[in-house]
Amino acid sequence: MLSRRPLLAVGLLAPLLAARPTGLRAQADKRLLLSGSSTVAPLVLEIAKRFESLNPGVRIEVQTGGSSRGLADARQGRVAFGMVSRALKPEEADLQAYTLARDGIGLIVHRSNPVVALSAAQVQAIYTGQVRDWAAVGGPARPISVVHKAEGRSTQELFLQHFGLPGSAVKPQVVIGDNAQGIKTVAGNPGAIGYVSIGSAEFEAGLGTPIRLLPMDGVPATVAEVQRGRFPISRPLNLVSAQAPTGLAARFLAYARSPAVHDLVREQFFVPV
Amino acid sequence: MSRSERGLGRALGALALLSGVLLLGIVAHLLIRSWPVLAGPQAPGLGGLLGLDGGPGGWHPLEGRFDLSPMIAASAAAAGGALLLAAPFGLACAIHEHFLAGPRTARLQRLAIGLLAGIPSVVFGLWGLTVLVPLIGRWQPPGASLLAAMLVLALMIVPTVALLASAALAQVPRSVLQGAAALGLSRRAIVLGVALPAARSGLWAALLLALARALGETLAVLMVAGNVVAWPAGLFEPLRVLTANIALEMAYAEGLHRASLYAAGLLLTALVLLLAGLGLLAGRGLRAGRAQTLPGADTPAAPAALRPLP
């Protein structure tokens, strides 16, 4: 009994010791650290898992914290790559962006909703609360439930930017977190309208979930159109770095952009490039 | 006590101490992480977080506005409403199990409530989102609302109330019930006039702990409450509770925004600890009351009047 107790103590302390900052024991040729966007992170994690199994001894760590953290970490050289779920802005030209995949954002309504298309002005009127009934945009007399994403999500930022809406002008009835929640909310409410990642909406609609994607500026909201680059609201999912990658980082980048990971990209409902 | 028993005692004691230290560690961590928003250079401070500084208010973290007060009110409304709904059902379960049900029914009921307590909250949330919210929405769109949150939370805390109230009733000294029966009181009078008052403090503890559970629940409320930041204005209005706010925004929050989410966590922890503390105090009242009965007064067999009707 007595001899077991030190063992127990070691067992309890081990996780604490293991959680020390990874930079302290990093070995440049065997470890890679990435940080940034929580949209890109799940995809990179899957790619990293496969890369590790192909390259025994290599460890790839992925930390989330948002696109801005990815940018800051990449700039300061703390990570091999930052993950950024949008195109780089002009003031970020000091960084190199490598696109892994694309993601389109489409408007969804309930399948029973007869409205086939909405103009940009109609979408703006609905999201700012000027139009509150489907009858005003050619639908049945039924109140509109506006489904919006939580403030600061990159999907929300892109949507607002496309329609030129300031965040505080939107009058939502429901605020959601991730795509799955948005799809379930719209599927459960015949009067709802929302916007989500096109890949996941197409996948769910294919499974029989009662939602329908609306075309945008006359372009059907499909993964194929995003891939062709014709769909108006889409964004690249990028890895960024300050210097051209070398060694392990370069090998990982080449692998992450190769057709060998396209199945992983599709599994995350993104569009391969 | 043998040597191995002493060893076991020490090992268990060490583990118990460790859990206490972990709790302190969590509180300290929350405090450190939320410090920038409580006392940093551009911090709104506690007054700003609670909406007491007379600023523009509102929760617009990207514009530097961190007013948590609508969400505090929403949490209180959802948890309080849920408790109002759940308390009668939970207490009824406990009373039925102890005084009215036959042994087999009581066992079945205990099993069912135990199962209900074990259902993961995401399942309640999924049910709420796909069944309850559309149902309410057909009547009062959009359906995601305070009412939906209250109903889902109530369903989740009924087992908490039932199990803890049942434990409180089980602690009522048999001698008290025997005395009541010996006085010729009816079953109804024994339950309402003797057993419930005798278990009062334990029942209060059950309600307080259920309230704490409702306050801390995240996922199920996140899925049904609509999550619009607004003061609770009606049963059919959507609102956002504190826990849902953390879950929604933690993934990408940075700087003061992140710190303010930690502050929300600190606030919630403080509230839950306060409720748990009150629950403990109420429970201690029960034990003090019990110590007054004479030792040996309890007999193993319950008097006939207390057994369920054949």
Coordinates of C-alpha atoms in Angstrom, one line a residue:
Chain A
M1 CA 0.0 0.0 0.0
L2 CA 2.7 2.5 1.1
S3 CA 4.9 1.7 -1.8
R4 CA 2.1 2.4 -4.2
R5 CA 1.5 5.9 -3.2
P6 CA 4.5 7.6 -4.8
L7 CA 3.4 5.9 -8.0
L8 CA -0.1 7.4 -7.6
A9 CA 1.4 10.8 -7.1
V10 CA 3.4 10.5 -10.2
G11 CA 0.4 9.4 -12.2
L12 CA -1.6 12.4 -11.0
L13 CA 1.2 14.9 -11.8
A14 CA 2.2 13.5 -15.2
P15 CA -0.5 15.4 -17.1
L16 CA 0.5 18.6 -15.5
L17 CA 4.2 18.1 -16.4
A18 CA 3.2 17.1 -20.0
A19 CA 1.2 20.4 -20.4
R20 CA 4.4 22.5 -20.3
P21 CA 4.8 24.9 -23.2
T22 CA 5.6 22.9 -26.2
G23 CA 8.2 25.4 -27.5
L24 CA 10.6 24.3 -24.8
R25 CA 11.1 20.8 -26.1
A26 CA 10.5 21.4 -29.8
Q27 CA 12.8 19.7 -32.2
A28 CA 12.9 21.5 -35.5
D29 CA 13.1 18.5 -37.7
K30 CA 10.4 16.3 -36.1
R31 CA 7.8 18.7 -34.8
L32 CA 5.5 21.2 -36.5
L33 CA 3.2 23.7 -34.7
L34 CA 0.2 25.4 -36.3
S35 CA -2.3 27.8 -34.8
G36 CA -5.3 29.9 -35.8
S37 CA -8.8 29.6 -37.2
S38 CA -11.2 27.2 -35.6
T39 CA -12.8 26.6 -39.1
V40 CA -9.6 25.4 -40.6
A41 CA -8.3 23.5 -37.5
P42 CA -10.4 20.3 -37.9
L43 CA -9.3 19.9 -41.5
V44 CA -5.6 20.5 -40.6
L45 CA -5.9 18.0 -37.7
E46 CA -7.2 15.3 -40.0
I47 CA -4.5 16.0 -42.6
A48 CA -1.9 16.1 -39.8
K49 CA -3.0 12.7 -38.5
R50 CA -2.6 11.1 -41.9
F51 CA 0.8 12.8 -42.4
E52 CA 2.0 11.6 -39.0
S53 CA 1.0 8.0 -39.9
L54 CA 3.0 8.3 -43.2
N55 CA 6.0 9.8 -41.5
P56 CA 6.7 7.9 -38.2
G57 CA 8.2 10.1 -35.5
V58 CA 6.8 13.3 -36.8
R59 CA 4.5 15.3 -34.4
I60 CA 2.2 18.0 -35.6
E61 CA 0.4 20.1 -33.1
V62 CA -2.7 22.2 -33.9
Q63 CA -3.9 25.0 -31.7
T64 CA -7.0 27.1 -32.3
G65 CA -7.6 30.7 -31.3
G66 CA -9.0 32.4 -34.4
S67 CA -7.6 33.7 -37.7
S68 CA -6.0 36.7 -36.0
R69 CA -4.0 34.5 -33.7
G70 CA -2.8 32.5 -36.7
L71 CA -1.7 35.7 -38.4
A72 CA 0.1 37.0 -35.3
D73 CA 1.8 33.7 -34.6
A74 CA 3.0 33.3 -38.2
R75 CA 4.3 36.8 -38.3
Q76 CA 6.4 36.3 -35.1
G77 CA 7.6 32.9 -36.3
R78 CA 6.1 31.1 -33.3
V79 CA 4.5 28.6 -35.5
A80 CA 5.3 26.9 -38.8
F81 CA 2.0 28.0 -40.3
G82 CA -0.9 30.2 -39.1
M83 CA -4.4 29.0 -40.1
V84 CA -6.6 31.8 -41.6
S85 CA -10.1 31.2 -42.8
R86 CA -10.3 34.2 -45.3
A87 CA -8.2 35.9 -48.0
L88 CA -5.3 38.0 -46.8
K89 CA -6.0 41.8 -46.6
P90 CA -3.6 44.2 -48.4
E91 CA -2.0 45.2 -45.1
E92 CA -1.1 41.5 -44.6
A93 CA 1.0 41.3 -47.8
D94 CA 4.1 40.5 -45.8
L95 CA 2.7 37.0 -45.4
Q96 CA 2.5 34.1 -47.9
A97 CA -0.9 32.4 -48.1
Y98 CA -1.3 28.8 -49.3
T99 CA -4.9 27.8 -50.0
L100 CA -5.9 24.3 -48.8
A101 CA -9.6 24.5 -49.7
R102 CA -12.5 26.8 -50.3
D103 CA -15.7 27.2 -48.4
G104 CA -18.9 28.8 -49.8
I105 CA -21.6 30.4 -47.7
G106 CA -25.2 30.0 -48.9
L107 CA -28.7 31.1 -47.7
I108 CA -31.0 28.3 -46.6
V109 CA -34.7 28.2 -46.1
H110 CA -37.1 25.4 -45.1
R111 CA -37.9 23.0 -48.0
S112 CA -41.6 23.8 -47.8
N113 CA -40.9 27.5 -48.4
P114 CA -42.0 28.3 -52.0
V115 CA -39.6 31.3 -52.4
V116 CA -37.1 30.3 -55.1
A117 CA -34.7 33.3 -55.0
L118 CA -34.1 36.5 -53.1
S119 CA -32.4 39.6 -54.4
A120 CA -29.6 41.2 -52.4
A121 CA -32.0 44.1 -51.4
Q122 CA -34.6 41.6 -50.2
V123 CA -31.9 39.8 -48.1
Q124 CA -30.8 43.1 -46.6
A125 CA -34.4 44.1 -45.8
I126 CA -35.1 40.7 -44.1
Y127 CA -31.9 40.8 -42.0
T128 CA -32.4 44.4 -40.9
G129 CA -36.0 43.7 -39.9
Q130 CA -37.7 45.9 -42.5
V131 CA -39.4 42.9 -44.0
R132 CA -40.9 40.6 -41.4
D133 CA -43.3 38.4 -43.4
W134 CA -42.6 36.0 -46.3
A135 CA -45.7 37.5 -48.1
A136 CA -43.6 40.6 -48.8
V137 CA -41.0 38.7 -50.8
G138 CA -43.4 36.4 -52.8
G139 CA -44.0 33.7 -50.2
P140 CA -46.9 32.6 -48.1
A141 CA -48.2 34.8 -45.2
R142 CA -45.9 33.6 -42.5
P143 CA -43.5 35.5 -40.1
I144 CA -39.8 35.3 -41.0
S145 CA -37.4 34.0 -38.4
V146 CA -34.0 35.5 -39.0
V147 CA -31.2 33.1 -38.1
H148 CA -27.9 34.8 -37.6
K149 CA -24.4 33.7 -36.5
A150 CA -22.8 34.8 -33.3
E151 CA -20.8 38.0 -33.5
G152 CA -17.2 37.6 -34.6
R153 CA -17.6 34.3 -36.4
S154 CA -15.8 34.5 -39.8
T155 CA -18.9 33.2 -41.6
Q156 CA -20.9 36.1 -40.1
E157 CA -18.2 38.6 -41.0
L158 CA -18.2 37.4 -44.6
F159 CA -22.0 37.4 -44.9
L160 CA -22.2 41.0 -43.5
Q161 CA -19.4 42.1 -45.7
H162 CA -21.1 40.7 -48.8
F163 CA -24.4 42.4 -48.1
G164 CA -22.8 45.6 -46.8
L165 CA -24.5 45.3 -43.4
P166 CA -23.1 46.6 -40.1
G167 CA -23.3 44.0 -37.4
S168 CA -25.5 46.1 -35.1
A169 CA -28.1 46.6 -37.9
V170 CA -29.1 42.9 -38.0
K171 CA -32.2 42.1 -36.0
P172 CA -32.1 38.3 -35.5
Q173 CA -34.6 36.1 -33.9
V174 CA -32.2 33.2 -33.4
V175 CA -28.4 33.3 -33.0
I176 CA -26.5 30.1 -33.7
G177 CA -23.0 28.8 -33.3
D178 CA -21.9 26.3 -35.8
N179 CA -23.4 25.1 -39.2
A180 CA -25.0 22.0 -37.8
Q181 CA -27.0 24.0 -35.4
G182 CA -28.1 26.5 -38.1
I183 CA -29.3 23.7 -40.4
K184 CA -31.3 22.0 -37.6
T185 CA -32.8 25.4 -36.6
V186 CA -34.0 26.1 -40.2
A187 CA -35.1 22.5 -40.7
G188 CA -37.4 22.8 -37.7
N189 CA -38.9 26.2 -38.6
P190 CA -40.8 26.7 -41.9
G191 CA -40.5 30.4 -41.6
A192 CA -36.7 30.5 -40.9
I193 CA -33.9 31.8 -43.1
G194 CA -30.3 31.4 -42.3
Y195 CA -26.8 31.2 -43.9
V196 CA -24.3 28.3 -43.5
S197 CA -21.4 26.6 -45.2
I198 CA -22.6 25.3 -48.6
G199 CA -20.9 22.0 -48.2
S200 CA -22.6 21.0 -45.0
A201 CA -26.0 22.3 -46.3
E202 CA -25.7 20.3 -49.5
F203 CA -24.7 17.2 -47.5
E204 CA -27.6 17.5 -45.1
A205 CA -30.2 18.3 -47.8
G206 CA -28.9 15.2 -49.6
L207 CA -29.7 13.2 -46.5
G208 CA -33.3 14.4 -46.6
T209 CA -33.1 17.2 -44.0
P210 CA -35.9 19.7 -45.1
I211 CA -33.8 22.6 -46.1
R212 CA -33.2 24.3 -49.4
L213 CA -30.2 26.4 -50.6
L214 CA -31.1 29.6 -52.4
P215 CA -29.2 30.8 -55.4
M216 CA -27.1 34.0 -55.0
D217 CA -27.1 36.5 -57.8
G218 CA -28.5 33.8 -60.1
V219 CA -25.7 31.3 -59.3
P220 CA -26.9 28.0 -57.7
A221 CA -25.5 27.4 -54.3
T222 CA -23.6 24.2 -54.9
V223 CA -20.1 22.9 -54.1
A224 CA -19.5 22.6 -57.8
E225 CA -20.1 26.3 -58.4
V226 CA -17.9 27.2 -55.4
Q227 CA -15.2 25.0 -57.0
R228 CA -15.6 26.8 -60.3
G229 CA -15.2 30.1 -58.5
R230 CA -18.5 31.5 -59.7
F231 CA -20.4 31.6 -56.4
P232 CA -20.3 35.2 -54.9
I233 CA -19.8 34.4 -51.2
S234 CA -16.8 32.1 -50.8
R235 CA -13.6 32.2 -48.9
P236 CA -10.3 30.4 -49.1
L237 CA -9.0 28.4 -46.2
N238 CA -5.3 29.3 -45.9
L239 CA -2.1 28.3 -44.2
V240 CA 0.1 31.4 -43.9
S241 CA 3.8 31.9 -43.1
A242 CA 6.2 34.8 -43.0
Q243 CA 9.0 33.0 -44.8
A244 CA 8.9 30.4 -47.5
P245 CA 8.7 27.0 -45.7
T246 CA 11.6 24.6 -45.8
G247 CA 12.2 21.0 -44.6
L248 CA 9.4 19.4 -42.8
A249 CA 7.1 22.4 -43.1
A250 CA 7.5 22.4 -46.9
R251 CA 6.8 18.7 -47.0
F252 CA 3.7 19.0 -44.9
L253 CA 2.5 22.0 -47.0
A254 CA 3.0 20.0 -50.3
Y255 CA 1.1 17.1 -48.8
A256 CA -1.8 19.2 -47.5
R257 CA -2.3 20.7 -50.9
S258 CA -2.0 17.4 -52.8
P259 CA -5.0 15.4 -54.2
A260 CA -4.1 12.8 -51.5
V261 CA -6.1 14.8 -49.0
H262 CA -9.1 15.7 -51.1
D263 CA -11.3 13.1 -49.4
L264 CA -10.5 14.7 -46.0
V265 CA -11.4 18.1 -47.5
R266 CA -14.8 16.8 -48.6
E267 CA -15.4 15.0 -45.3
Q268 CA -15.2 18.5 -43.6
F269 CA -17.7 19.8 -46.2
F270 CA -15.1 22.1 -47.9
V271 CA -14.3 22.4 -51.5
P272 CA -10.9 21.0 -52.7
V273 CA -8.8 23.4 -54.9
Chain B
M1 CA -8.0 0.1 12.5
S2 CA -5.5 -2.1 10.7
R3 CA -2.6 -0.9 8.8
S4 CA -4.1 -1.3 5.4
E5 CA -7.2 0.5 6.5
R6 CA -5.1 3.4 7.7
G7 CA -3.4 3.4 4.3
L8 CA -6.7 3.4 2.5
G9 CA -7.9 6.3 4.7
R10 CA -4.8 8.3 3.9
A11 CA -5.1 7.6 0.2
L12 CA -8.7 8.6 0.1
G13 CA -8.0 11.7 2.2
A14 CA -5.2 12.7 -0.2
L15 CA -7.6 12.4 -3.2
A16 CA -10.3 14.4 -1.4
L17 CA -7.7 17.1 -0.6
L18 CA -6.6 17.1 -4.2
S19 CA -10.2 17.7 -5.5
G20 CA -10.5 20.6 -3.1
V21 CA -7.2 22.0 -4.4
L22 CA -8.4 21.5 -8.0
L23 CA -11.5 23.6 -7.2
L24 CA -9.4 26.4 -5.8
G25 CA -7.1 26.1 -8.9
I26 CA -10.1 26.5 -11.2
V27 CA -11.3 29.6 -9.4
A28 CA -7.8 31.1 -9.4
H29 CA -7.4 30.3 -13.1
L30 CA -10.7 32.1 -13.9
L31 CA -9.7 35.0 -11.8
I32 CA -6.3 35.4 -13.5
R33 CA -7.7 35.0 -17.0
S34 CA -10.5 37.5 -16.4
W35 CA -8.2 40.0 -14.6
P36 CA -7.7 42.2 -17.8
V37 CA -11.4 42.9 -18.1
L38 CA -11.8 43.4 -14.3
A39 CA -8.9 45.7 -13.7
G40 CA -6.8 46.1 -16.8
P41 CA -5.9 49.5 -18.4
Q42 CA -8.9 49.7 -20.8
A43 CA -11.1 47.4 -18.7
P44 CA -14.9 48.0 -18.3
G45 CA -14.5 46.6 -14.8
L46 CA -17.1 44.8 -12.8
G47 CA -19.5 47.7 -13.1
G48 CA -19.2 47.7 -16.9
L49 CA -19.7 43.9 -17.0
L50 CA -22.8 44.2 -14.8
G51 CA -24.1 47.2 -16.9
L52 CA -23.9 49.6 -13.9
D53 CA -21.4 52.1 -15.3
G54 CA -24.0 54.1 -17.3
G55 CA -22.3 53.3 -20.6
P56 CA -24.1 52.5 -23.9
G57 CA -24.5 48.9 -22.7
G58 CA -25.1 46.0 -24.9
W59 CA -23.0 43.0 -25.8
H60 CA -20.9 44.0 -28.8
P61 CA -17.4 42.6 -27.9
L62 CA -16.0 43.6 -31.3
E63 CA -16.9 47.3 -30.4
G64 CA -15.6 47.0 -26.9
R65 CA -19.0 46.8 -25.2
F66 CA -19.2 44.1 -22.6
D67 CA -22.5 44.3 -20.7
L68 CA -23.3 40.9 -19.3
S69 CA -26.5 42.0 -17.5
P70 CA -29.1 40.9 -20.1
M71 CA -27.5 37.4 -20.0
I72 CA -27.4 37.3 -16.2
A73 CA -31.1 38.1 -16.2
A74 CA -31.7 35.5 -18.9
S75 CA -29.9 32.8 -16.9
A76 CA -31.9 33.7 -13.8
A77 CA -35.2 33.7 -15.6
A78 CA -34.5 30.4 -17.4
A79 CA -33.2 28.6 -14.3
G80 CA -35.8 30.0 -12.0
G81 CA -38.6 29.2 -14.4
A82 CA -37.3 25.7 -14.8
L83 CA -37.2 25.2 -11.1
L84 CA -40.8 26.5 -10.7
L85 CA -41.8 23.9 -13.2
A86 CA -39.7 21.0 -12.0
A87 CA -40.2 21.4 -8.2
P88 CA -43.8 20.1 -8.0
F89 CA -43.0 17.1 -10.2
G90 CA -39.8 16.3 -8.4
L91 CA -41.3 16.6 -5.0
A92 CA -44.3 14.5 -6.1
C93 CA -42.0 11.8 -7.3
A94 CA -40.2 11.7 -4.0
I95 CA -43.4 11.6 -1.9
H96 CA -45.0 9.0 -4.1
E97 CA -41.9 6.8 -3.8
H98 CA -41.7 7.0 0.0
F99 CA -45.3 7.0 1.1
L100 CA -47.6 5.8 -1.6
A101 CA -46.0 3.4 -4.0
G102 CA -45.6 -0.3 -3.4
P103 CA -42.1 -1.6 -3.2
R104 CA -42.0 -2.8 -6.8
T105 CA -43.5 0.5 -8.1
A106 CA -41.1 2.5 -6.0
R107 CA -38.1 0.5 -7.4
L108 CA -39.3 1.0 -10.9
Q109 CA -39.8 4.7 -10.4
R110 CA -36.3 5.1 -8.9
L111 CA -34.9 3.3 -11.9
A112 CA -36.8 5.5 -14.4
I113 CA -35.7 8.7 -12.6
G114 CA -32.1 7.4 -12.5
L115 CA -32.2 6.8 -16.2
L116 CA -33.7 10.3 -16.8
A117 CA -30.8 11.8 -14.8
G118 CA -28.3 9.9 -17.0
I119 CA -29.5 11.1 -20.4
P120 CA -26.8 13.4 -21.9
S121 CA -27.8 17.0 -22.1
V122 CA -27.2 17.1 -25.9
V123 CA -30.0 14.6 -26.3
F124 CA -32.4 16.9 -24.4
G125 CA -31.1 19.7 -26.6
L126 CA -31.7 17.8 -29.8
W127 CA -35.2 16.8 -28.8
G128 CA -35.9 20.4 -27.8
L129 CA -34.5 21.8 -31.1
T130 CA -36.3 19.3 -33.4
V131 CA -39.6 18.7 -31.5
L132 CA -40.2 21.3 -28.9
V133 CA -39.0 24.5 -30.7
P134 CA -41.0 23.8 -33.9
L135 CA -44.1 23.0 -31.8
I136 CA -43.8 26.3 -29.9
G137 CA -42.9 28.0 -33.2
R138 CA -46.1 26.9 -34.9
W139 CA -47.9 28.8 -32.2
Q140 CA -45.6 31.7 -31.5
P141 CA -42.7 32.0 -34.0
P142 CA -39.7 31.6 -33.9
G143 CA -40.2 29.0 -31.1
A144 CA -36.6 29.3 -29.8
S145 CA -37.5 31.1 -26.6
L146 CA -37.4 31.4 -22.9
L147 CA -40.3 29.0 -22.7
A148 CA -38.4 26.3 -24.6
A149 CA -35.3 26.8 -22.4
M150 CA -37.4 26.5 -19.3
L151 CA -39.1 23.4 -20.4
V152 CA -35.9 21.6 -21.5
L153 CA -34.1 22.6 -18.3
A154 CA -37.1 21.6 -16.2
L155 CA -37.0 18.1 -17.7
M156 CA -33.3 17.9 -16.9
I157 CA -33.6 18.9 -13.3
V158 CA -36.7 16.9 -12.3
P159 CA -34.5 13.9 -11.5
T160 CA -32.1 16.1 -9.4
V161 CA -35.1 17.4 -7.4
A162 CA -36.6 13.9 -7.1
L163 CA -33.4 12.0 -6.1
L164 CA -32.3 14.6 -3.5
A165 CA -35.8 15.1 -2.1
S166 CA -36.1 11.4 -1.8
A167 CA -32.8 11.2 0.1
A168 CA -34.1 14.0 2.4
L169 CA -37.4 12.1 3.1
A170 CA -35.4 8.9 3.8
Q171 CA -33.6 10.8 6.5
V172 CA -36.7 11.7 8.4
P173 CA -36.4 9.7 11.6
R174 CA -38.7 6.7 11.7
S175 CA -39.6 7.6 15.3
V176 CA -41.2 10.8 14.1
L177 CA -43.4 9.0 11.6
Q178 CA -44.2 6.3 14.1
G179 CA -45.2 9.0 16.6
A180 CA -47.5 10.6 14.1
A181 CA -49.0 7.3 13.2
A182 CA -49.5 6.4 16.9
L183 CA -51.5 9.7 17.3
G184 CA -53.9 8.3 14.7
L185 CA -53.0 10.9 12.0
S186 CA -54.1 10.1 8.4
R187 CA -51.5 9.3 5.8
R188 CA -52.2 12.6 4.2
A189 CA -51.6 14.4 7.5
I190 CA -48.4 12.4 8.1
V191 CA -47.0 13.3 4.7
L192 CA -48.0 16.9 4.5
G193 CA -48.0 17.8 8.2
V194 CA -45.1 15.7 9.6
A195 CA -42.7 14.3 7.0
L196 CA -42.4 17.3 4.7
P197 CA -41.8 19.8 7.6
A198 CA -39.3 17.4 9.2
A199 CA -37.4 17.1 5.9
R200 CA -37.7 20.8 5.1
S201 CA -34.0 21.6 5.1
G202 CA -33.1 18.7 2.9
L203 CA -35.9 19.6 0.5
W204 CA -34.5 23.2 0.3
A205 CA -31.1 21.8 -0.4
A206 CA -32.6 19.7 -3.2
L207 CA -34.2 22.7 -4.8
L208 CA -31.0 24.9 -4.5
L209 CA -28.8 22.2 -6.0
A210 CA -31.3 21.7 -8.8
L211 CA -31.2 25.5 -9.4
A212 CA -27.4 25.4 -9.5
R213 CA -27.6 22.6 -12.1
A214 CA -30.0 24.6 -14.2
L215 CA -27.8 27.7 -14.1
G216 CA -24.8 25.7 -15.2
E217 CA -26.4 23.8 -18.0
T218 CA -25.1 24.9 -21.4
L219 CA -25.6 22.8 -24.5
A220 CA -29.3 22.0 -24.2
V221 CA -30.2 25.7 -23.5
L222 CA -27.8 26.8 -26.3
M223 CA -29.8 24.7 -28.7
V224 CA -33.3 25.9 -27.8
A225 CA -33.1 29.5 -26.4
G226 CA -32.4 31.4 -29.6
N227 CA -29.3 33.1 -28.1
V228 CA -30.2 36.7 -29.1
V229 CA -28.8 39.0 -26.4
A230 CA -31.8 40.6 -24.9
W231 CA -33.5 41.2 -21.5
P232 CA -36.1 38.5 -20.9
A233 CA -39.3 40.3 -22.0
G234 CA -41.7 37.4 -22.4
L235 CA -42.0 33.7 -22.5
F236 CA -41.9 33.6 -26.3
E237 CA -38.9 35.9 -26.8
P238 CA -35.5 34.4 -27.6
L239 CA -32.6 35.1 -25.1
R240 CA -29.0 34.1 -24.4
V241 CA -27.9 32.7 -21.1
L242 CA -24.3 33.2 -19.7
T243 CA -23.2 29.6 -20.3
A244 CA -24.4 29.7 -23.9
N245 CA -22.5 32.9 -24.5
I246 CA -19.3 31.3 -23.4
A247 CA -19.9 28.3 -25.6
L248 CA -20.8 30.4 -28.6
E249 CA -17.9 32.8 -28.5
M250 CA -15.0 31.1 -26.8
A251 CA -13.8 29.5 -30.1
Y252 CA -12.6 32.8 -31.5
A253 CA -12.6 35.4 -28.7
E254 CA -9.4 37.2 -28.1
G255 CA -8.0 39.9 -25.8
L256 CA -10.6 41.7 -23.6
H257 CA -13.4 39.7 -25.3
R258 CA -11.8 36.4 -24.1
A259 CA -11.2 37.8 -20.7
S260 CA -14.8 38.9 -20.4
L261 CA -15.9 35.4 -21.2
Y262 CA -13.7 34.2 -18.4
A263 CA -15.3 36.8 -16.2
A264 CA -18.7 35.4 -17.1
G265 CA -17.4 32.0 -16.1
L266 CA -16.2 33.3 -12.8
L267 CA -19.5 34.9 -12.1
L268 CA -21.3 31.6 -12.9
T269 CA -19.0 29.7 -10.7
A270 CA -19.5 32.1 -7.9
L271 CA -23.3 31.8 -8.2
V272 CA -23.2 28.0 -8.3
L273 CA -20.9 27.9 -5.3
L274 CA -23.2 30.3 -3.4
L275 CA -26.2 28.1 -4.2
A276 CA -24.3 24.9 -3.2
G277 CA -23.2 26.6 0.0
L278 CA -26.8 27.6 0.8
G279 CA -27.8 24.0 0.0
L280 CA -25.2 22.7 2.4
L281 CA -26.3 25.0 5.1
A282 CA -29.9 23.9 4.6
G283 CA -28.8 20.3 4.8
R284 CA -26.8 20.9 8.0
G285 CA -30.1 22.1 9.6
L286 CA -31.5 18.7 8.9
R287 CA -28.8 16.8 10.6
A288 CA -29.0 19.1 13.7
G289 CA -32.7 18.4 13.9
R290 CA -32.1 14.7 13.7
A291 CA -29.6 14.6 16.5
Q292 CA -32.3 15.6 18.9
T293 CA -34.2 12.3 18.6
L294 CA -33.2 9.7 21.2
P295 CA -30.7 7.1 20.2
G296 CA -32.3 3.7 19.6
A297 CA -35.7 5.2 19.0
D298 CA -35.6 4.0 15.4
T299 CA -37.0 0.5 14.9
P300 CA -36.3 -1.5 11.7
A301 CA -40.0 -2.1 10.8
A302 CA -42.2 0.7 9.6
P303 CA -45.6 1.0 11.4
A304 CA -48.5 -0.5 9.4
A305 CA -50.1 2.9 8.8
L306 CA -47.0 4.0 6.8
R307 CA -46.9 1.0 4.5
P308 CA -48.5 1.5 1.1
L309 CA -52.1 0.6 0.7
P310 CA -52.5 -3.0 -0.4

